[in-house]
CSV table of C-alpha atoms in Angstrom, one decimal:
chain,number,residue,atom,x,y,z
A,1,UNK,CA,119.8,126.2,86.5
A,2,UNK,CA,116.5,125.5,88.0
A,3,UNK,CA,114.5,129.1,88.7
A,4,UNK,CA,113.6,127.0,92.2
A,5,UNK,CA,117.1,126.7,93.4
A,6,UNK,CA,118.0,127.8,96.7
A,7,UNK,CA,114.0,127.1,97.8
A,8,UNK,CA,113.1,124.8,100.9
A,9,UNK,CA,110.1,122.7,101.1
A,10,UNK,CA,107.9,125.3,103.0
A,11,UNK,CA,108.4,127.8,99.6
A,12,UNK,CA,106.7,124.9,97.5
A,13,UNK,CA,103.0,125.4,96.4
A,14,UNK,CA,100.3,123.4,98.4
A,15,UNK,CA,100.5,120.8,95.9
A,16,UNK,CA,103.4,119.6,96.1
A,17,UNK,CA,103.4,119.8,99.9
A,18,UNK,CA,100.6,117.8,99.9
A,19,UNK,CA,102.4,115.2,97.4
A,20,UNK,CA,105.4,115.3,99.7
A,21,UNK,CA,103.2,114.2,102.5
A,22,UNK,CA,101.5,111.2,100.7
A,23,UNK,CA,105.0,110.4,99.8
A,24,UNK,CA,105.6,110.4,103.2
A,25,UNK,CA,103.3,108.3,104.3
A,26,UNK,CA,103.0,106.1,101.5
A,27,UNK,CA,106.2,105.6,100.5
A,28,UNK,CA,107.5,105.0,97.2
A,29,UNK,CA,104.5,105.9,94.8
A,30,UNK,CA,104.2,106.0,90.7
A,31,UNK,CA,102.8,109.2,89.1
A,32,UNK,CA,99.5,107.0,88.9
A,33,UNK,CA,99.0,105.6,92.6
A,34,UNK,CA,99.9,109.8,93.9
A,35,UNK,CA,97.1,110.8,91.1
A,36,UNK,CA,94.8,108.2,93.5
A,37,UNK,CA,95.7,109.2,96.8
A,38,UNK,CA,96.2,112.4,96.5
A,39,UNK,CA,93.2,113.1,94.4
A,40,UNK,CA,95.1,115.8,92.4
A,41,UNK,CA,94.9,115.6,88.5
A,42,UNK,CA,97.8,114.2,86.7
A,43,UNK,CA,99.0,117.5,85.5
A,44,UNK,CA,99.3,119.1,88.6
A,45,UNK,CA,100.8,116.2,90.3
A,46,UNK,CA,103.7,116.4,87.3
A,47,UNK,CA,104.3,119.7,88.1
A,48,UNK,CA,104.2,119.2,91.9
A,49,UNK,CA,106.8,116.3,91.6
A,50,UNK,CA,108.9,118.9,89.1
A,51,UNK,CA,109.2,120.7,92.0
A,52,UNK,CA,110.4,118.6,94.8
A,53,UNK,CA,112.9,116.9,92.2
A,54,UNK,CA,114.3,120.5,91.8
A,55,UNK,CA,114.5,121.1,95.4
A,56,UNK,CA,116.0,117.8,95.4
A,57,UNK,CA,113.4,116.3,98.4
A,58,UNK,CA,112.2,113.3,95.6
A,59,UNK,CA,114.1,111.0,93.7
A,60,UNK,CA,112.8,109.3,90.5
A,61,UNK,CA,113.3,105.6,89.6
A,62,UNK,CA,112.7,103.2,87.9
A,63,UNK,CA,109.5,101.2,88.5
A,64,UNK,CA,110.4,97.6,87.6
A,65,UNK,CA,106.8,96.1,87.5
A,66,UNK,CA,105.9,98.8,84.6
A,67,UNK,CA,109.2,100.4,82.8
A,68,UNK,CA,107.0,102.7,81.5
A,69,UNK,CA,106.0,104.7,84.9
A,70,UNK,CA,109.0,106.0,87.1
A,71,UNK,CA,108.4,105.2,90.9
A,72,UNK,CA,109.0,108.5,93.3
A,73,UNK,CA,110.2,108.4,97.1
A,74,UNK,CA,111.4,110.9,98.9
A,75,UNK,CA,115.2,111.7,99.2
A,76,UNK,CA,116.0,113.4,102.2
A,77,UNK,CA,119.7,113.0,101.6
A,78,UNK,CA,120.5,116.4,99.8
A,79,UNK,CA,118.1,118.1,102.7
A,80,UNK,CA,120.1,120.4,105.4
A,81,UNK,CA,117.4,118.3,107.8
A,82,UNK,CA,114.5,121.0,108.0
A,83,UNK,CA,112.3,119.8,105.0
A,84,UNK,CA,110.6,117.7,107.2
A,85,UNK,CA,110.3,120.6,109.7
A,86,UNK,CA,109.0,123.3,106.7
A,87,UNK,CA,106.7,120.2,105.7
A,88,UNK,CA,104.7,119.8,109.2
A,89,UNK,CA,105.1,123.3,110.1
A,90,UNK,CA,102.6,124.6,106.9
């Protein structure tokens, strides 16, 4: 079991808020192109999406350009409707 279960978006680091918002307005993003607009560093924008996946807010897929890199988007589908609330409100 994930030691973030039962968390909402607003109990998140700034990090990954702040990768939850340029997923938000960028839409679907690899590791790489959050790195750029963001202008985190790669290991904290691993960990940042390592915590929205376990909230269950981003979804990983397959980035068929480059198998290699996963492309994230957000997933608001497992949200009870206030992670976008807890996201504008910090």
């Amino acid at each position: 079991m994930p030691e973030t279960d039962g968390d909402d978006l607003s109990d998140l680091p700034p990090s990954a808020k702040l990768v939850f918002k340029v997923l938000e307005y960028d839409g679907p993003l690899t590791q790489k192109g959050i790195v750029e607009e963001s202008m985190l560093s790669a290991r904290t924008v691993r960990y940042a999406l390592e915590r929205l996946e376990d909230v269950g807010v981003v979804e990983e897929d397959v980035y068929f350009a480059d198998a290699r890199q996963n492309l994230y988007e957000i997933d608001l589908t497992d949200c009870d409707g206030d992670c976008e609330a807890a996201a504008s409100a910090d």
